[in-house]
Coordinates of C-alpha atoms and ligand atoms in Angstrom, one line a residue:
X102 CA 0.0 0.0 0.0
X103 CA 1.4 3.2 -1.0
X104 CA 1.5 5.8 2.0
X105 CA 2.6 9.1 1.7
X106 CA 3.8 10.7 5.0
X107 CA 5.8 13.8 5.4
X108 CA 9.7 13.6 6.4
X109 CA 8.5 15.0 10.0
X110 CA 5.8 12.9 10.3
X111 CA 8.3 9.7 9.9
X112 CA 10.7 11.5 12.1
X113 CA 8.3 9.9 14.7
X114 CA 9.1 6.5 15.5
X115 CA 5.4 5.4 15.9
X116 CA 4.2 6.7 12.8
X117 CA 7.7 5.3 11.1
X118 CA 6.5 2.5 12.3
X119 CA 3.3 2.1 11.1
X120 CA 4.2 3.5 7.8
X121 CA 6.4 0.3 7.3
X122 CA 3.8 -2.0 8.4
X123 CA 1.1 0.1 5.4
X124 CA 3.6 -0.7 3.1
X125 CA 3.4 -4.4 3.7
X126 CA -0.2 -4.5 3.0
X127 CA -0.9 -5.1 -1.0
X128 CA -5.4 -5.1 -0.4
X129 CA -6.0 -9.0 -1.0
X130 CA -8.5 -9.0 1.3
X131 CA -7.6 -12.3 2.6
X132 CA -8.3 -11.2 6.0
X133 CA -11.6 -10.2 5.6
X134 CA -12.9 -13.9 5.7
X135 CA -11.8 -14.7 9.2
X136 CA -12.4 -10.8 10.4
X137 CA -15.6 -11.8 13.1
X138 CA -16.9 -7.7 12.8
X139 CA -16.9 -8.1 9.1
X140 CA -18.3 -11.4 9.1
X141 CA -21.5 -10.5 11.6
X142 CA -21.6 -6.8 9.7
X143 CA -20.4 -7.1 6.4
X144 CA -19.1 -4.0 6.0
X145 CA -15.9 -3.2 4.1
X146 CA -15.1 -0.5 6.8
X147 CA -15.5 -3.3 9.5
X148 CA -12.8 -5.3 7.9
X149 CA -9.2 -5.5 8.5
X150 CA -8.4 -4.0 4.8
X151 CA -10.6 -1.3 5.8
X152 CA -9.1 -0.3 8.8
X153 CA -6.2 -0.3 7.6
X154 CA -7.1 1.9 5.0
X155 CA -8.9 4.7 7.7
X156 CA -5.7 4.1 9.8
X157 CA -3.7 5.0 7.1
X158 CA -5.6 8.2 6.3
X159 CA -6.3 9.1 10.3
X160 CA -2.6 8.8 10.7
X161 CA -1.9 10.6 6.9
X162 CA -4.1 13.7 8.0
X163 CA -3.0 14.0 11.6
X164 CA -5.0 15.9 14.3
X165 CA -8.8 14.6 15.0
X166 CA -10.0 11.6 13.3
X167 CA -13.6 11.6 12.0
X168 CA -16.2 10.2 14.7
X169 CA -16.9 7.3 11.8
X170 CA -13.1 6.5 11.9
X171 CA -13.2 6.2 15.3
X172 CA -16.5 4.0 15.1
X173 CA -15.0 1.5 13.1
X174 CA -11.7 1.3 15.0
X175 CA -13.5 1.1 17.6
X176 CA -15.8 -2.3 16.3
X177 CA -12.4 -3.9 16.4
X178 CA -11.8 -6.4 19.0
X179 CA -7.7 -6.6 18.6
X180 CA -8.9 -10.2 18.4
X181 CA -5.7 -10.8 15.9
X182 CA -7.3 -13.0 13.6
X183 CA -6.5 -11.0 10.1
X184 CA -2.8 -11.6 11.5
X185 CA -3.1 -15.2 11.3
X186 CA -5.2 -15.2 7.9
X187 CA -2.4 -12.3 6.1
X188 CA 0.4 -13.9 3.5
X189 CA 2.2 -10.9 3.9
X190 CA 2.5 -10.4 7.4
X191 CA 1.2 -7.1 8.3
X192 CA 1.2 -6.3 11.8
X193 CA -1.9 -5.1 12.3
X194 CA -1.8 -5.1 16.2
X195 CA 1.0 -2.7 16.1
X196 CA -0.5 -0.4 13.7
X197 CA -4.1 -0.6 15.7
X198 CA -2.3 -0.1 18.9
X199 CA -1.0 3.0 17.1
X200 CA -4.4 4.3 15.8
X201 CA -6.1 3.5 19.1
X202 CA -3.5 6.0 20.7
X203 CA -3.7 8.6 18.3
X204 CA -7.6 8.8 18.9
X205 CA -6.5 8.4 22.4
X206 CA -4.8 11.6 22.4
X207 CA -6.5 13.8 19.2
X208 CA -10.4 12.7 19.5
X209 CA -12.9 13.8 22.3
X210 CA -15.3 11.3 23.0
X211 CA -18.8 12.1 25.2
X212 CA -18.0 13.2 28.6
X213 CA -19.7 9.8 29.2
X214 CA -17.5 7.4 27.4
X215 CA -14.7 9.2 29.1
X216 CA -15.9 8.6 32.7
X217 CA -16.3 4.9 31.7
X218 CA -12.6 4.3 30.0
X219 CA -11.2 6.2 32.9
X220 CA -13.8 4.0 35.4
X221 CA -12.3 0.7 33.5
X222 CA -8.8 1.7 33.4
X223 CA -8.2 2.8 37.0
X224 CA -10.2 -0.5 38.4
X225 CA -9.7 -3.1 36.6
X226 CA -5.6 -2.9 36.6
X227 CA -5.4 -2.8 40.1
X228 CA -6.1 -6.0 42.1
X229 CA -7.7 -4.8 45.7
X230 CA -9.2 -1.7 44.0
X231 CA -10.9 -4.3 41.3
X232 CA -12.3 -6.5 44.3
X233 CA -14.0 -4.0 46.2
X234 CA -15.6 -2.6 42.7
X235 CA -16.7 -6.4 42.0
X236 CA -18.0 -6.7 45.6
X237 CA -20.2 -3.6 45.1
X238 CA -21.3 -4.4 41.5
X239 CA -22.3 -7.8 43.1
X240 CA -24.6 -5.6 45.3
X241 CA -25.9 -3.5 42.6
X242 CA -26.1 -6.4 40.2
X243 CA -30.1 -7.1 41.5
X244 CA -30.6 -3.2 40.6
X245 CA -29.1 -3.5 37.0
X246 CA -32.3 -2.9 35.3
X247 CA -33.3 0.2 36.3
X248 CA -29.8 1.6 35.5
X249 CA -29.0 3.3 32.6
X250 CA -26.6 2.2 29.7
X251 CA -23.7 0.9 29.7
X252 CA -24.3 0.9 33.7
X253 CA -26.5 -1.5 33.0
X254 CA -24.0 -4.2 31.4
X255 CA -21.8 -3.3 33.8
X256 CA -23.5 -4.2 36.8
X257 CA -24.8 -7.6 35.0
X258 CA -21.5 -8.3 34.5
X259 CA -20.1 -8.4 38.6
X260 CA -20.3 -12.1 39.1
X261 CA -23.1 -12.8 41.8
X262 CA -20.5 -14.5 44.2
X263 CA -17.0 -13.7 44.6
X264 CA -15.0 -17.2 45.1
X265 CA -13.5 -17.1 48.7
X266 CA -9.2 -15.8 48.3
X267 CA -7.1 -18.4 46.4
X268 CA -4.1 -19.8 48.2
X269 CA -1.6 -17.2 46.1
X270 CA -2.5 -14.2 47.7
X271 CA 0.7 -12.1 47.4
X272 CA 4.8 -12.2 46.5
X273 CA 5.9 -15.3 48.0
X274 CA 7.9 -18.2 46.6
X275 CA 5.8 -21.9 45.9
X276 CA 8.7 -24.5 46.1
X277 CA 8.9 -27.0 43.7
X278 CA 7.5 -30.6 45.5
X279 CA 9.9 -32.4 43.1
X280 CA 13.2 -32.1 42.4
X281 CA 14.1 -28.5 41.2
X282 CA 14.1 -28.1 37.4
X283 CA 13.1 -24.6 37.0
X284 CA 12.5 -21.3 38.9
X285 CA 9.6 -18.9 37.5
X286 CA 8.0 -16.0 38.1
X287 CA 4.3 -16.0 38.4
X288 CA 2.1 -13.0 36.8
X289 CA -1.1 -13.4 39.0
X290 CA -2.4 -10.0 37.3
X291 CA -5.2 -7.9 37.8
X292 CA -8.4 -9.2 37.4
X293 CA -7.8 -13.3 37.8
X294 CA -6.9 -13.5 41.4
X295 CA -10.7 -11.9 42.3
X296 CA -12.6 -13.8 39.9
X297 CA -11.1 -17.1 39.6
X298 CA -8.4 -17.9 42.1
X299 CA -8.0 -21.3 41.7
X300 CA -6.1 -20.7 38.3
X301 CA -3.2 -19.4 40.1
X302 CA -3.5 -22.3 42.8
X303 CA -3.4 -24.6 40.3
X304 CA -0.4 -23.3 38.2
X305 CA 1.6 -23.1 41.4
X306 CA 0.5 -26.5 42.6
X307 CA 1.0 -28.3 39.0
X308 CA 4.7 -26.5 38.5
X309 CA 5.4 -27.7 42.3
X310 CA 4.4 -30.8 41.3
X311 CA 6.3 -30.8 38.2
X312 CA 9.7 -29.5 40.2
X313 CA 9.5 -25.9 39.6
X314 CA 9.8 -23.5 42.0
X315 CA 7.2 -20.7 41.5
X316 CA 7.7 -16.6 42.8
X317 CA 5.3 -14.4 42.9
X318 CA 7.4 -11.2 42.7
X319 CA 6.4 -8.0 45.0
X320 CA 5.5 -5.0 43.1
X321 CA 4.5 -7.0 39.8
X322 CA 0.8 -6.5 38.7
X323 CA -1.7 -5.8 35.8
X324 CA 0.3 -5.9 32.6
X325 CA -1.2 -3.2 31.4
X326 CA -2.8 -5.2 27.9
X327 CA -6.6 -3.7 29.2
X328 CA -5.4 0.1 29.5
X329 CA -3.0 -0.5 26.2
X330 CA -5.9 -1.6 24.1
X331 CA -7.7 1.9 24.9
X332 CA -5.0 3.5 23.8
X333 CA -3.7 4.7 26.7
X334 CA -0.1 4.3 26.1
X335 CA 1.1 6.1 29.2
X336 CA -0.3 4.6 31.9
X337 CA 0.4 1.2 30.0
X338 CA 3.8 1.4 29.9
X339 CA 4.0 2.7 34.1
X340 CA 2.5 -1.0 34.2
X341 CA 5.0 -2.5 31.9
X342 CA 7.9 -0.9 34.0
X343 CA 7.0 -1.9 37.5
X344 CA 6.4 -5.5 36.3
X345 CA 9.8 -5.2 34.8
X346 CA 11.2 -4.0 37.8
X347 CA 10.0 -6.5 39.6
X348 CA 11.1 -9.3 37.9
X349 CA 14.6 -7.8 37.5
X350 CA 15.3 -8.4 41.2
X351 CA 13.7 -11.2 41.5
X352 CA 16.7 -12.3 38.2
X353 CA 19.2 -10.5 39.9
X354 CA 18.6 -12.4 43.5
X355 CA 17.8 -16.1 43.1
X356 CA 17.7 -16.0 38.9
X357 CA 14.1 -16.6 36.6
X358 CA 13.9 -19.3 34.0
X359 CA 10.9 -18.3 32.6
X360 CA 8.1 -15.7 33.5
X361 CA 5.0 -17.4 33.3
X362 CA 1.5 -16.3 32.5
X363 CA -1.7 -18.1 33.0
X364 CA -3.5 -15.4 31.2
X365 CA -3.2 -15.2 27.2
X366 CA -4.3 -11.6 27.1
X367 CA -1.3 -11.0 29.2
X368 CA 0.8 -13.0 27.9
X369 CA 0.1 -11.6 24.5
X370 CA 1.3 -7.9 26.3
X371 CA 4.4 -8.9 28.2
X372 CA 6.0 -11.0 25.1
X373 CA 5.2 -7.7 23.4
X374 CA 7.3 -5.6 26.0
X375 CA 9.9 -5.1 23.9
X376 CA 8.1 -3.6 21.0
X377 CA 6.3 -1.5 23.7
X378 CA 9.5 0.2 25.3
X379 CA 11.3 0.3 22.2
X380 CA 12.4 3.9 22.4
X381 CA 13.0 4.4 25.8
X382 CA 16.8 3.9 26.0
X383 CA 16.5 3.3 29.6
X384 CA 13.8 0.1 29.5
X385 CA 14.4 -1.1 25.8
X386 CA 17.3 -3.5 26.5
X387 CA 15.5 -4.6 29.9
X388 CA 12.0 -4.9 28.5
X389 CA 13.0 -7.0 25.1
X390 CA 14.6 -9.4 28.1
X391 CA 11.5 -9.7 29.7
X392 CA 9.6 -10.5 26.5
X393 CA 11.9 -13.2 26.2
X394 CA 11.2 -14.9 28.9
X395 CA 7.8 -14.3 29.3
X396 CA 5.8 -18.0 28.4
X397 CA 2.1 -19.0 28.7
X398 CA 1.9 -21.9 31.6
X399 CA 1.0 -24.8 28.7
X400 CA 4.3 -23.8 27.3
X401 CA 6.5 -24.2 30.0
X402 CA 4.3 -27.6 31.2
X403 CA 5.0 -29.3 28.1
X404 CA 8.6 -28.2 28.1
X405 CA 9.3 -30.0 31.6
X406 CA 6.9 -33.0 30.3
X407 CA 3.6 -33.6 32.2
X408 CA 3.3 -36.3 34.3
X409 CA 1.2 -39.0 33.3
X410 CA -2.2 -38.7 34.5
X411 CA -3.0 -40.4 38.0
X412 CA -7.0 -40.1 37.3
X413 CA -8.7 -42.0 34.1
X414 CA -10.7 -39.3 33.5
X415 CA -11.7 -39.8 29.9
X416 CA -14.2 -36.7 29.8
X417 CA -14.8 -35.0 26.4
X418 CA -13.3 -31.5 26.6
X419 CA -13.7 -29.0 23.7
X420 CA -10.9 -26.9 23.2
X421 CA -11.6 -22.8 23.2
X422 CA -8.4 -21.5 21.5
X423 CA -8.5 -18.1 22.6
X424 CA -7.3 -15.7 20.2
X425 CA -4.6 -14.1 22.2
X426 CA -3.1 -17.4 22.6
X427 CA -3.5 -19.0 18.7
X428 CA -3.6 -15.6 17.0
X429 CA -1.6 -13.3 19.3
X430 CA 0.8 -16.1 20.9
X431 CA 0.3 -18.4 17.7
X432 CA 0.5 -21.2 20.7
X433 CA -1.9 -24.0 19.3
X434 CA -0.5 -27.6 19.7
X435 CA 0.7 -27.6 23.6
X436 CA -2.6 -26.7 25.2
X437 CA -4.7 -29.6 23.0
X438 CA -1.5 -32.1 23.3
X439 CA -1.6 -31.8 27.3
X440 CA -5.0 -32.1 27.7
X441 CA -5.0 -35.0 25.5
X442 CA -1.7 -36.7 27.1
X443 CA -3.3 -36.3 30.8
X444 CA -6.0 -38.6 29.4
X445 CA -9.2 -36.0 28.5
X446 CA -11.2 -36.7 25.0
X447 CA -10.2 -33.3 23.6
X448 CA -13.0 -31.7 20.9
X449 CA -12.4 -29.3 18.0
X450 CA -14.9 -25.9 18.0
X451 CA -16.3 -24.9 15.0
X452 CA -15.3 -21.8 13.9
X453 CA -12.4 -22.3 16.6
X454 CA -10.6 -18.8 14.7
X455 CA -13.2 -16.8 15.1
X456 CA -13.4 -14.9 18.8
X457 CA -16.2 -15.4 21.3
X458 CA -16.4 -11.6 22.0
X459 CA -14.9 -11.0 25.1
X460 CA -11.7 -8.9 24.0
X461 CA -11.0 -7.6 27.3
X462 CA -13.0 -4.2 27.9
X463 CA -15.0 -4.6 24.4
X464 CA -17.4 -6.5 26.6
X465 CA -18.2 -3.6 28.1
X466 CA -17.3 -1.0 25.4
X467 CA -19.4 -2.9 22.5
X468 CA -21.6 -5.4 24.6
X469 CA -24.1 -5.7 21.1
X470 CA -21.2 -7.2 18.8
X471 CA -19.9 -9.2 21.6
X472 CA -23.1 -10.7 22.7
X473 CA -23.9 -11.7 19.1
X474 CA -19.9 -13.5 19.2
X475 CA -20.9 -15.0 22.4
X476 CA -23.9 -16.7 21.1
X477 CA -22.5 -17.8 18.2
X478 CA -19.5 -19.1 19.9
X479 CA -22.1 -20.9 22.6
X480 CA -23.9 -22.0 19.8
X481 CA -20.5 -24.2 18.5
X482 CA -19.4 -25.1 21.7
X483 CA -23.2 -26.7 22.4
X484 CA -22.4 -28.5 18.8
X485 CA -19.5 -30.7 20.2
X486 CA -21.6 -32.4 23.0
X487 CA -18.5 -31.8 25.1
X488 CA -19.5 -31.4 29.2
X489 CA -16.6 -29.4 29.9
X490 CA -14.7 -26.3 27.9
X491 CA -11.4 -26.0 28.3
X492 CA -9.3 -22.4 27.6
X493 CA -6.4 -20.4 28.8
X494 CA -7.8 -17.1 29.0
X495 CA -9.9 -15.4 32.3
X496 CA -11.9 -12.9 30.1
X497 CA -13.3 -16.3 27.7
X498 CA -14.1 -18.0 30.9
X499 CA -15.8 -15.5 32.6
X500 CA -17.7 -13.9 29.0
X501 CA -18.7 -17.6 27.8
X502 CA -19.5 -19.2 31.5
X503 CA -21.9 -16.0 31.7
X504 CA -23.6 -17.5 28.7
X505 CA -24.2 -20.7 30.6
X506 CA -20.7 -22.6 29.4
X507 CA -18.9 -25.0 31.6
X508 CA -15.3 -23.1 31.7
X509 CA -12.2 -24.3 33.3
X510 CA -8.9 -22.9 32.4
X511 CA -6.3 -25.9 30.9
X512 CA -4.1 -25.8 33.7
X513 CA -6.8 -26.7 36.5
X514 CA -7.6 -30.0 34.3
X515 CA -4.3 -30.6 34.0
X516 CA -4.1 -30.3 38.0
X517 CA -6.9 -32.6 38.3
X518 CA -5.5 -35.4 36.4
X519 CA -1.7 -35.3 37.8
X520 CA -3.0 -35.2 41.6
X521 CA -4.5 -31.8 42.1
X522 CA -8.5 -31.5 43.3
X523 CA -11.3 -31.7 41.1
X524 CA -12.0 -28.2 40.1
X525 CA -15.5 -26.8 40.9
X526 CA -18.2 -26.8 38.4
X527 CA -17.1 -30.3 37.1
X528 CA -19.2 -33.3 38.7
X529 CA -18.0 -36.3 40.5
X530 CA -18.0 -39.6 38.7
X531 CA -16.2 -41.2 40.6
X532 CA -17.0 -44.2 39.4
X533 CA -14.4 -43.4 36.7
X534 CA -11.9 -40.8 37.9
X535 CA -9.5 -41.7 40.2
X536 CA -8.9 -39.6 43.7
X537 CA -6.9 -36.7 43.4
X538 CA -4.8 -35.8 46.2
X539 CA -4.4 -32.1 47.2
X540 CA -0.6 -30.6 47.8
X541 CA -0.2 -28.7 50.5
X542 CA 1.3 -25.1 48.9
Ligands
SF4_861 S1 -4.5 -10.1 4.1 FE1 -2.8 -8.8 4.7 S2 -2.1 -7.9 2.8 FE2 -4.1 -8.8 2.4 S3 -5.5 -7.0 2.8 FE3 -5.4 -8.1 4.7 S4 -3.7 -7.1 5.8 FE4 -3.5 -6.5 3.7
SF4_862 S1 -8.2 -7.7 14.9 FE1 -10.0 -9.0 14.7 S2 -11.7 -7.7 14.6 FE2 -9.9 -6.4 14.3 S3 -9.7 -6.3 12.1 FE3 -8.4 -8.0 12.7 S4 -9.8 -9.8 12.5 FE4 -11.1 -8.0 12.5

């Protein structure tokens, strides 16, 4: 695609950037087939090609963007898939990342929709602040009706109990219950701990299990991905740093193998680090560091080997690939190969590409388009007959259990069948399963 920026507009690394990444794109229109907007609203300007092309011109013209511009950037859910679809390999979650900034800092949305990114930003990347917000929501959640907008979703979406505190609460260090192989880092994150605590208990316990040693670093936290994808660049990059930080002494004190990340979504950010802190010439060495060793848990579990399976479980599981982890992470194989190797009947999704509408805050921010992904996703998941869903991603599990799906996150499964508990929501037949035994953390 032919762009044709000014010598001072490239003298800005972002927009040098993104002008590289135009160029790459020659309009097949490949992407448009696995693009979910374009494929529930069939409209060229919902498409990847299209964005592309009103990025190009947003970022051409400078200053404010047109409020349809911004519609349609807005429609997308950063879901990744067009990456996976392109022959030419545009990056089209740099160059949205960029856009999503620039309309960030040029375009004035309703006083409103202000109040509600701020609301989303400030909460949900900080852990206590988030669980005293989901407490109250729980409260208001009876009262949702009668509140107006997005209020409204908002207050449907507190979950009506809060799971009592997980076992990783804080920094601490999980030693491994088998000989040492590894020492990680845990990212426990922002939202995750409050809504599903058990995830973290069960990554600690299986890496215990499997001879890793497990930290929880002080001072690491949300990885910023949630404030990132509303283009607020600044306050995601304060997040990047003080997880870098922390990390850092935890590798300059006893050393990190691996940082690992039970979270796609996150994961998807902090292997992105590097790109992130590029041109800061005091984090870019440190952050493309990080990035390396940042690995989803099913990565660093099939690395070390799983053990083999102490329960014959035999339940049908379908697979939820979520797109952060096949698109953003382009992890596919390790999930489904661990579940299948610990002994569950592991199911294919149709349309497994195509993103159940969760996206983080989109949600919230467009809950029409994502309902209508939700159902359809439901509506493929009901298709395999499987009992249980399996995926690696909290916002899937909490957007597609919402819509009446049984979700557990692959690392509690794998748990379950090499000696962890059976994880709640998934009945007893015990005529079948063996008895899993608990580790003390
Ligand atoms: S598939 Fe790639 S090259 Fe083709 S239009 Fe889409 S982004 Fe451009
Ligand atoms: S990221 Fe997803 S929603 Fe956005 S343009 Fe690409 S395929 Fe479409």
């Amino acid at each position: 695609m032919q762009t044709c920026f000014t010598d001072a507009q490239l003298a800005d690394p972002e927009t040098a950037s993104s002008n590289g990444i135009l160029r790459t794109c020659v309009h097949c229109g490949f992407c448009t087939a696995t693009c979910p907007t374009y494929l529930l609203l069939g409209d060229e300007l919902d498409s990847p090609r299209g964005r592309i092309y009103l990025m190009k011109e947003m970022l051409e013209e400078g200053g404010t963007p047109p409020a349809s511009t911004v519609k349609h950037i807005d429609r997308c859910l950063s879901c990744l898939s067009c990456m996976t679809t392109c022959p030419s390999g545009v990056n089209y979650m740099h160059l949205v990342d960029h856009a999503r900034a620039h309309i960030e800092d040029n375009y004035r949305r309703p006083l409103s929709e202000r109040l509600l990114r701020s609301l989303l930003a400030t909460v949900l990347s900080r852990p206590r602040l988030f669980r005293t917000a989901a407490t109250l929501g729980r409260l208001a959640r009876p009262m949702a009706p009668l509140l107006p907008g997005r209020l409204k979703g908002l207050a449907k979406m507190a979950p009506a109990a809060l799971p009592p505190r997980g076992k990783v609460t804080g920094p601490g260090l999980f030693p491994a219950q088998a000989p040492r192989s590894l020492r990680v880092a845990l990212l426990s994150g922002c939202v995750q701990p409050t809504l599903r605590p058990s995830i973290d208990d069960a990554a600690v316990r299986l890496l215990n299990r499997h001879g890793v040693d497990v930290v929880v670093a002080q001072g690491a936290g949300c990885c910023g991905a949630l404030a990132h994808h509303m283009g607020k660049s600044a306050a995601a990059k304060d997040l990047a740093k003080a997880n870098i930080a922390a990390w850092e002494r935890e590798i300059a004190g006893d050393g990190l193998d691996a940082i690992i990340v039970t979270a796609s979504g996150c994961g998807t950010m902090v292997k992105d680090y590097g790109f992130l802190l590029r041109d800061d010439p005091d984090w870019a060495d440190r952050a493309a560091r990080i990035s390396e060793l940042a690995k989803d848990v099913t990565e660093v579990v099939a690395a070390v080997g799983l053990l083999p399976p102490v329960i014959e479980s035999g339940r049908v599981v379908a697979y939820h690939s979520a797109c952060s982890m096949q698109h953003g992470q382009a992890i596919r194989t390790e999930p489904r190969a661990l579940l299948a190797s610990a002994g569950f009947s592991v199911r294919e999704i149709a349309e497994g590409h195509i993103c159940c509408g969760s996206a983080g805050t989109y949600s919230i921010l467009q809950p029409d388009l994502s309902r209508r992904l939700r159902d359809r996703k439901l509506a493929n998941i009901e298709a395999t007959g499987a009992e249980i869903v399996a995926t690696g991603n909290i916002g899937c599990i909490t957007h597609l259990a919402d819509g009446g799906a049984r979700m557990i996150h692959t690392v509690e499964l794998l748990d379950w069948a090499t000696g962890g508990p059976r994880p709640d929501g998934i009945e007893d037949h015990s005529e079948t399963d063996g008895v899993g035994t608990e580790l003390d953390l």
